[in-house]
Coordinates of C-alpha atoms (C1' of nucleotides) in Angstrom, one line a residue:
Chain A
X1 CA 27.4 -5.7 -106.5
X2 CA 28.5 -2.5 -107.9
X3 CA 29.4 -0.7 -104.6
X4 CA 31.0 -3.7 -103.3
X5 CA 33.7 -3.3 -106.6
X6 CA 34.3 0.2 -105.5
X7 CA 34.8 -0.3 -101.6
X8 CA 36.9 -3.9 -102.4
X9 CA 38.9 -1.7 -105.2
X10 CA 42.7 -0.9 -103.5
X11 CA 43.5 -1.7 -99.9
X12 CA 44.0 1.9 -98.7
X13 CA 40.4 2.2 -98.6
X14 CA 39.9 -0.2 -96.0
X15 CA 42.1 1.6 -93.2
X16 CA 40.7 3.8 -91.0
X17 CA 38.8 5.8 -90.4
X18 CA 37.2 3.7 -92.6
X19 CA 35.7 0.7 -92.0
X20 CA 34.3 -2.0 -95.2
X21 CA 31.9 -4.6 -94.5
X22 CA 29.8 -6.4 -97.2
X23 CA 28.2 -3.9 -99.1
X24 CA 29.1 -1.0 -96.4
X25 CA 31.5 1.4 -95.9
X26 CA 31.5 3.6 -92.7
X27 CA 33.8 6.8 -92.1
X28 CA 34.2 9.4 -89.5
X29 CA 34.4 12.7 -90.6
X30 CA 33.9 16.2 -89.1
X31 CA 31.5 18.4 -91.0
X32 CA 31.4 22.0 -91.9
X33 CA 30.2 22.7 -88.3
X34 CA 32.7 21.0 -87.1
X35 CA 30.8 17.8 -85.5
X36 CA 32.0 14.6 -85.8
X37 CA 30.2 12.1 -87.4
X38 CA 30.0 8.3 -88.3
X39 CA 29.3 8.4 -91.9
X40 CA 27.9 5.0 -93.2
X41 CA 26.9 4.1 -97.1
X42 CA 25.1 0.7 -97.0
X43 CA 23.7 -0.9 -100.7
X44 CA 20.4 -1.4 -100.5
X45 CA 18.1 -2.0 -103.5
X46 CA 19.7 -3.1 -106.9
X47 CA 21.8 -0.3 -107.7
X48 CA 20.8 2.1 -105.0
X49 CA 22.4 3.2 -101.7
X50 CA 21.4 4.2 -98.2
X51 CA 23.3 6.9 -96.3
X52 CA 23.2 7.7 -93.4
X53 CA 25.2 10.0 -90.2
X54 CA 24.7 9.5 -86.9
X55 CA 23.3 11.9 -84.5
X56 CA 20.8 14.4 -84.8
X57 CA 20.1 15.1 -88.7
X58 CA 22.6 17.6 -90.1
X59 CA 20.7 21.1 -91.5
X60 CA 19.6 20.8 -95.6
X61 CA 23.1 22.8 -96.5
X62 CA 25.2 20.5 -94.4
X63 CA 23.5 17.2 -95.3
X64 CA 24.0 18.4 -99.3
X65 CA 28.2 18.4 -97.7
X66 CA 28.0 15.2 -96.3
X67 CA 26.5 14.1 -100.0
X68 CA 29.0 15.6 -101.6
X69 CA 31.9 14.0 -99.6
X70 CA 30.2 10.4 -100.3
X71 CA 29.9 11.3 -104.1
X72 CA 33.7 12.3 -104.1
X73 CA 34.6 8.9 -102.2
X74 CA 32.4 6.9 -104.5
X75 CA 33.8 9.1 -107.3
X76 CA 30.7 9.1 -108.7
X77 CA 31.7 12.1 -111.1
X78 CA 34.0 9.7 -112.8
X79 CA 33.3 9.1 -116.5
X80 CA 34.5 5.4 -117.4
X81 CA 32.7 5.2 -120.5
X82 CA 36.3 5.3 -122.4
X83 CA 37.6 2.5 -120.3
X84 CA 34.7 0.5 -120.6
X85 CA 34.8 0.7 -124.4
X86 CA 38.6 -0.8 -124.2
X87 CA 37.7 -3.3 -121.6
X88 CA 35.1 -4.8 -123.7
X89 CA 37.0 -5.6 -126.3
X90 CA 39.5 -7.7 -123.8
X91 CA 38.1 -11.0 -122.6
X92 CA 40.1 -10.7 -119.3
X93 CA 38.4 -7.5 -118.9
X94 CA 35.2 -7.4 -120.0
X95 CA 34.0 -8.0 -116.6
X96 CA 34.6 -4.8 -115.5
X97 CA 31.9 -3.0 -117.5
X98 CA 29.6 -4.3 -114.9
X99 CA 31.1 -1.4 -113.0
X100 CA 34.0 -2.3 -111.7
X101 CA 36.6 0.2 -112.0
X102 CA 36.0 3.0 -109.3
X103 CA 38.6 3.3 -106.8
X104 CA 37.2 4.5 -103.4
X105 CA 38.7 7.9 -102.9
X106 CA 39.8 9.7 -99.0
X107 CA 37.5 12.8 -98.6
X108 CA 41.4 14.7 -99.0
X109 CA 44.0 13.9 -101.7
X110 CA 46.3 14.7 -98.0
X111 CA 44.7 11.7 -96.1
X112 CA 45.3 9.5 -99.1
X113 CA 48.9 10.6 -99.7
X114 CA 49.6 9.9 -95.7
X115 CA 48.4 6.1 -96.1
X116 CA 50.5 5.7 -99.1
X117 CA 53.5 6.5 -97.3
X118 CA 52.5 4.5 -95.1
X119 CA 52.2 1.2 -97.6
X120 CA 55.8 1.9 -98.2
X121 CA 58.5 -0.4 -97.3
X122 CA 56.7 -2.3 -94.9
X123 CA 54.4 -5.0 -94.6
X124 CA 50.7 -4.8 -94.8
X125 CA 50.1 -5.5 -91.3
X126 CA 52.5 -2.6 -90.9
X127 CA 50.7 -0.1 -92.5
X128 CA 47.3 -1.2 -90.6
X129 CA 49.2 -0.5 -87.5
X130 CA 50.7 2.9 -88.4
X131 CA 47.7 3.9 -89.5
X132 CA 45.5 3.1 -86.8
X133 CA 47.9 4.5 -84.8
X134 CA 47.8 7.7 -86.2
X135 CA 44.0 8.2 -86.3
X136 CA 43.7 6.8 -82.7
X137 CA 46.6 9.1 -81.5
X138 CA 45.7 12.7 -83.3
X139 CA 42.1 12.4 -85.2
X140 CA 39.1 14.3 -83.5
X141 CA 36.8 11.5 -81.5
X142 CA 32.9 12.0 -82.0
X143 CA 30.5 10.5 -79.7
X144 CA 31.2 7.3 -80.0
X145 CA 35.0 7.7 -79.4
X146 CA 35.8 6.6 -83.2
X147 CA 38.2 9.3 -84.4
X148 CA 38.6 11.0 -87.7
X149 CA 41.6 11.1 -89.9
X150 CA 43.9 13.9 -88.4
X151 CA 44.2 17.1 -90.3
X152 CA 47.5 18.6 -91.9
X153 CA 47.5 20.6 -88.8
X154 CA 46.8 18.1 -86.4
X155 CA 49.3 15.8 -87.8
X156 CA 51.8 19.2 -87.8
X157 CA 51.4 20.3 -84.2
X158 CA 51.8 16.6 -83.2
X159 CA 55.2 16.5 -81.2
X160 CA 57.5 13.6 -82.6
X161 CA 57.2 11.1 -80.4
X162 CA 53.8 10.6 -81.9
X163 CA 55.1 9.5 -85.2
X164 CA 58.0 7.6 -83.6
X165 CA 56.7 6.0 -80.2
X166 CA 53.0 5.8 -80.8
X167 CA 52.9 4.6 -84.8
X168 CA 56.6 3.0 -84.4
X169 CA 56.7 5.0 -88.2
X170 CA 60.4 4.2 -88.1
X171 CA 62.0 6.4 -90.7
X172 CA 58.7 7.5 -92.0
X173 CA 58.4 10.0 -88.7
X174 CA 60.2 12.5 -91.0
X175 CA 58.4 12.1 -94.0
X176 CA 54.8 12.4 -92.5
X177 CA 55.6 15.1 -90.0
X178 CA 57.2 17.5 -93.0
X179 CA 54.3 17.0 -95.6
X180 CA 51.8 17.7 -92.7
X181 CA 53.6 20.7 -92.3
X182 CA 54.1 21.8 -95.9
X183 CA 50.3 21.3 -96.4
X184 CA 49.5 23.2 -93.0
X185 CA 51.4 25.9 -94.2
X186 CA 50.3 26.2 -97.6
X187 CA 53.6 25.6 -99.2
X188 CA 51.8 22.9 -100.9
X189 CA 48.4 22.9 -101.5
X190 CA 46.9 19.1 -102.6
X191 CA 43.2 19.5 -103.2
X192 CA 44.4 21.6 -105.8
X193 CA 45.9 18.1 -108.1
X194 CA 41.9 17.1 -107.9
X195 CA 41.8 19.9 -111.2
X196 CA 41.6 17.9 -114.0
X197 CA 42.9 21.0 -116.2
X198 CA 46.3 19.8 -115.0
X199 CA 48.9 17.8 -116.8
X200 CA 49.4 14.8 -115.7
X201 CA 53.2 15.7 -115.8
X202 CA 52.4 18.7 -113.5
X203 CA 50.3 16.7 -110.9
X204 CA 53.0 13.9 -110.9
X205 CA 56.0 16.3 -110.5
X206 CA 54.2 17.7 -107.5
X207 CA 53.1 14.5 -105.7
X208 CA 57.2 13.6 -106.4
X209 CA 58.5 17.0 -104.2
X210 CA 56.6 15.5 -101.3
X211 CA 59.2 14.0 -98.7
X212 CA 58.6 10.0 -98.7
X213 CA 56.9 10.2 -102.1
X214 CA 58.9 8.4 -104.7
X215 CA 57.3 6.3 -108.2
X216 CA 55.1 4.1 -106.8
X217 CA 53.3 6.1 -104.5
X218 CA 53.0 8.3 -107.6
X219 CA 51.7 5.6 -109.2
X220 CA 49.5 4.5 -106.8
X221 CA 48.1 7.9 -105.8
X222 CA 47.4 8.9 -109.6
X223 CA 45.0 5.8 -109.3
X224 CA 43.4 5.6 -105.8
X225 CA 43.3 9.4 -105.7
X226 CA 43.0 11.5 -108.4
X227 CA 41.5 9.3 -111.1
X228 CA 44.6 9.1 -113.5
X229 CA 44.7 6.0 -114.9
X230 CA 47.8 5.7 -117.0
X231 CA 50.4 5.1 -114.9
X232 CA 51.2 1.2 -113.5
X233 CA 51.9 0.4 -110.1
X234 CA 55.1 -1.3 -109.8
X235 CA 55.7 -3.0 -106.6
X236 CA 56.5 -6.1 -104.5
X237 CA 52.7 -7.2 -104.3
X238 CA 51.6 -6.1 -108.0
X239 CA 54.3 -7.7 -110.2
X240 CA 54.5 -11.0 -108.3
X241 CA 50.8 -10.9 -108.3
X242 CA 50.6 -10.2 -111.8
X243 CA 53.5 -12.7 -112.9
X244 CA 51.1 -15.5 -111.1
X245 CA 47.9 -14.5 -112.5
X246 CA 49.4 -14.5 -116.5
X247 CA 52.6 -16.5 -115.7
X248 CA 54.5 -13.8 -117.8
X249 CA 57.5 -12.4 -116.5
X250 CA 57.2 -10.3 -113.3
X251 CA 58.5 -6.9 -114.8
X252 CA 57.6 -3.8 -116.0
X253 CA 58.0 -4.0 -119.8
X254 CA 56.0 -7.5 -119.5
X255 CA 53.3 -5.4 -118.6
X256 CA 53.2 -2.5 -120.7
X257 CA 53.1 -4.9 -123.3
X258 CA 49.9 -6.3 -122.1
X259 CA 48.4 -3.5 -121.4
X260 CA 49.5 -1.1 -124.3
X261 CA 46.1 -0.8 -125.8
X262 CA 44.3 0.9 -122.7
X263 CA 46.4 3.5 -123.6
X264 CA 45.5 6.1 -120.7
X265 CA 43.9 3.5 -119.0
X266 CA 46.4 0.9 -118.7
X267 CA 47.1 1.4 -115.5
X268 CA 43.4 1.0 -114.4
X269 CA 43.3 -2.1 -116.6
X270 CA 46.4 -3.5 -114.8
X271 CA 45.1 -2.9 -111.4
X272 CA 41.3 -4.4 -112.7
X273 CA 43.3 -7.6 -113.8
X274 CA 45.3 -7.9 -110.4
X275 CA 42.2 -7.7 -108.1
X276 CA 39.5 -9.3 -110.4
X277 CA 39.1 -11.8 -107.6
X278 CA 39.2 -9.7 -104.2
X279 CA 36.3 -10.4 -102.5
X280 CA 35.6 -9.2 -98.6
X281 CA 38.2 -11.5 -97.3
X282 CA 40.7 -11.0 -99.6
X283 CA 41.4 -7.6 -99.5
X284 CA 45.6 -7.2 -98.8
Chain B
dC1 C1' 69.7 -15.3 -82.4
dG2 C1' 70.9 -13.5 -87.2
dT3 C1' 69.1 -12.6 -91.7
dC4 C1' 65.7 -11.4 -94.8
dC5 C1' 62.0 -8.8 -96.4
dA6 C1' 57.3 -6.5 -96.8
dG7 C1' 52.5 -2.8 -101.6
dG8 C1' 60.1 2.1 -101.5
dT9 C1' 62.6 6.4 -101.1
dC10 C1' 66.6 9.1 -100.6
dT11 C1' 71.4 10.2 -101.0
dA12 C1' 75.7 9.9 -103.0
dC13 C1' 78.4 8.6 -106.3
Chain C
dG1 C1' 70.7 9.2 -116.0
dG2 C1' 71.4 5.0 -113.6
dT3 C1' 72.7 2.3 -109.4
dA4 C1' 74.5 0.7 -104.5
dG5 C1' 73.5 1.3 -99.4
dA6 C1' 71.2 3.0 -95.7
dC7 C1' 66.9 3.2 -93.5
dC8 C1' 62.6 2.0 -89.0
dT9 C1' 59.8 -1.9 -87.8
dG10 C1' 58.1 -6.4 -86.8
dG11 C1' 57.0 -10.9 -88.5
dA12 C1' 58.8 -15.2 -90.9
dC13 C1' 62.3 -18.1 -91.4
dG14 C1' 66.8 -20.8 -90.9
dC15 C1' 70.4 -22.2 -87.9

DNA sequence: CGTCCAGGTCTAC
DNA sequence: GGTAGACCTGGACGC
């Protein structure tokens, strides 16, 4: 199922607040009046989706927001067609014109670059602790007591020992603590690298100033985030993964090769050919 | 119990 | 510009 492919597409997009089930993905958000909300999106029908909040029903102008924040997580303004045309042509991808493709995307580019940092250096069961730390610690709880992703200013405010006692962050206390502040601030402002009038070179040179934000979590955030799909992630899950799948070498330059002719894509067709066979109970 | 390492980054040569 | 070493943490492994 199509919506299953874009909820199953990177493993950031299974940590909270979200939640992925089969063919479901929940979130909690706060809305424009500043209630919390469980947000759920549930395949129904062949090629259709339910949505649904909790609580009372949100007014006509805030329900069109809470539309808008699913169609920016489902990224349903992407335009594949290119890709699809390249994959086609590549029995090991052709699958993927189904609809695969779509990486599920945090309602803020900040949220997304948080959890990357906190992929870094660390284990997977790591960064589902950090995380969960950090929503249960400084997010806003709605009714139910599930929280939302914290803010930049939340995550700002937050004394220290948050960071270091609560998450056990480690090193990565620093990191997060100074980007929350630099977005808080305005010194940086992240929504803005959503513009797809900017070069990729601009938007990449940007993510880099960010404190704990080195090449892959450039990489990575160019593809779960912002829909740029050129650059490969390189890291101790892909290339091992990917040197098992083809049983070519596990480096760079093996896969560049490979992956040449996707041009702007390749790094979207790299990531397609890693997780081709995630399913529910895969997902690392 | 020590060493290594997991979806790296930063600093100092 | 390229490359060691340090860096938090906790789980896996060898001794």
């Amino acid at each position: 199922m199509i919506l299953d492919r874009v909820l199953l597409s990177h493993g950031v997009a299974s940590l909270p607040p979200n939640a992925i089930g089969a063919g479901t993905l929940s979130t909690v958000l706060a809305g424009p009046d500043r209630r919390v909300r469980k947000l759920t999106v549930r395949s129904s029908a062949r090629d259709t989706a339910t949505i649904s909040c909790d609580g009372p029903l949100p007014q006509a102008r805030e329900a069109e927001w809470w539309l808008g924040q699913v169609a920016k997580m489902l990224r349903l303004e992407d335009d594949l067609t290119a890709f699809y045309e390249l994959a086609a042509a590549d029995p090991e991808l052709a699958w993927v014109v189904a609809g695969a493709g779509r990486m599920l995307a945090a309602p803020t580019v900040f949220e997304e670059v948080v959890k990357t940092i906190c992929t870094t250096n660390c284990s997977w069961a790591a960064t589902e602790r950090m995380v969960k730390a950090l929503v249960e610690n400084l997010g806003t709880a709605g009714e139910d007591g599930t929280r939302t992703f914290p803010t930049a200013e939340q995550m700002a405010e937050a004394p220290s020992s948050v960071y270091r006692e609560r998450m056990r962050a480690g090193y990565r206390a620093r990191y997060l603590q100074e980007c929350a502040q630099m977005v808080a601030s305005g010194r940086v402002t992240l929504e803005d690298l959503r513009d797809p009038g900017l070069p990729d070179e601009e938007v990449e040179r940007r993510l880099l100033s960010l404190p704990g934000v080195g090449p892959y979590a450039v990489s990575h955030l160019m593809l779960t985030a912002l829909g740029r799909y050129h650059r490969l992630v390189l890291d101790s899950w892909t290339l091992p993964t990917w040197a098992k799948l083809s049983g070519a070498p596990p480096d760079a330059r093996a896969v560049e090769a490979r992956f040449a002719s996707f041009g702007r894509y390749r790094g979207l067709a790299f990531w397609m050919y890693l997780t081709e066979h995630w399913t529910e109970s895969q997902v690392e």
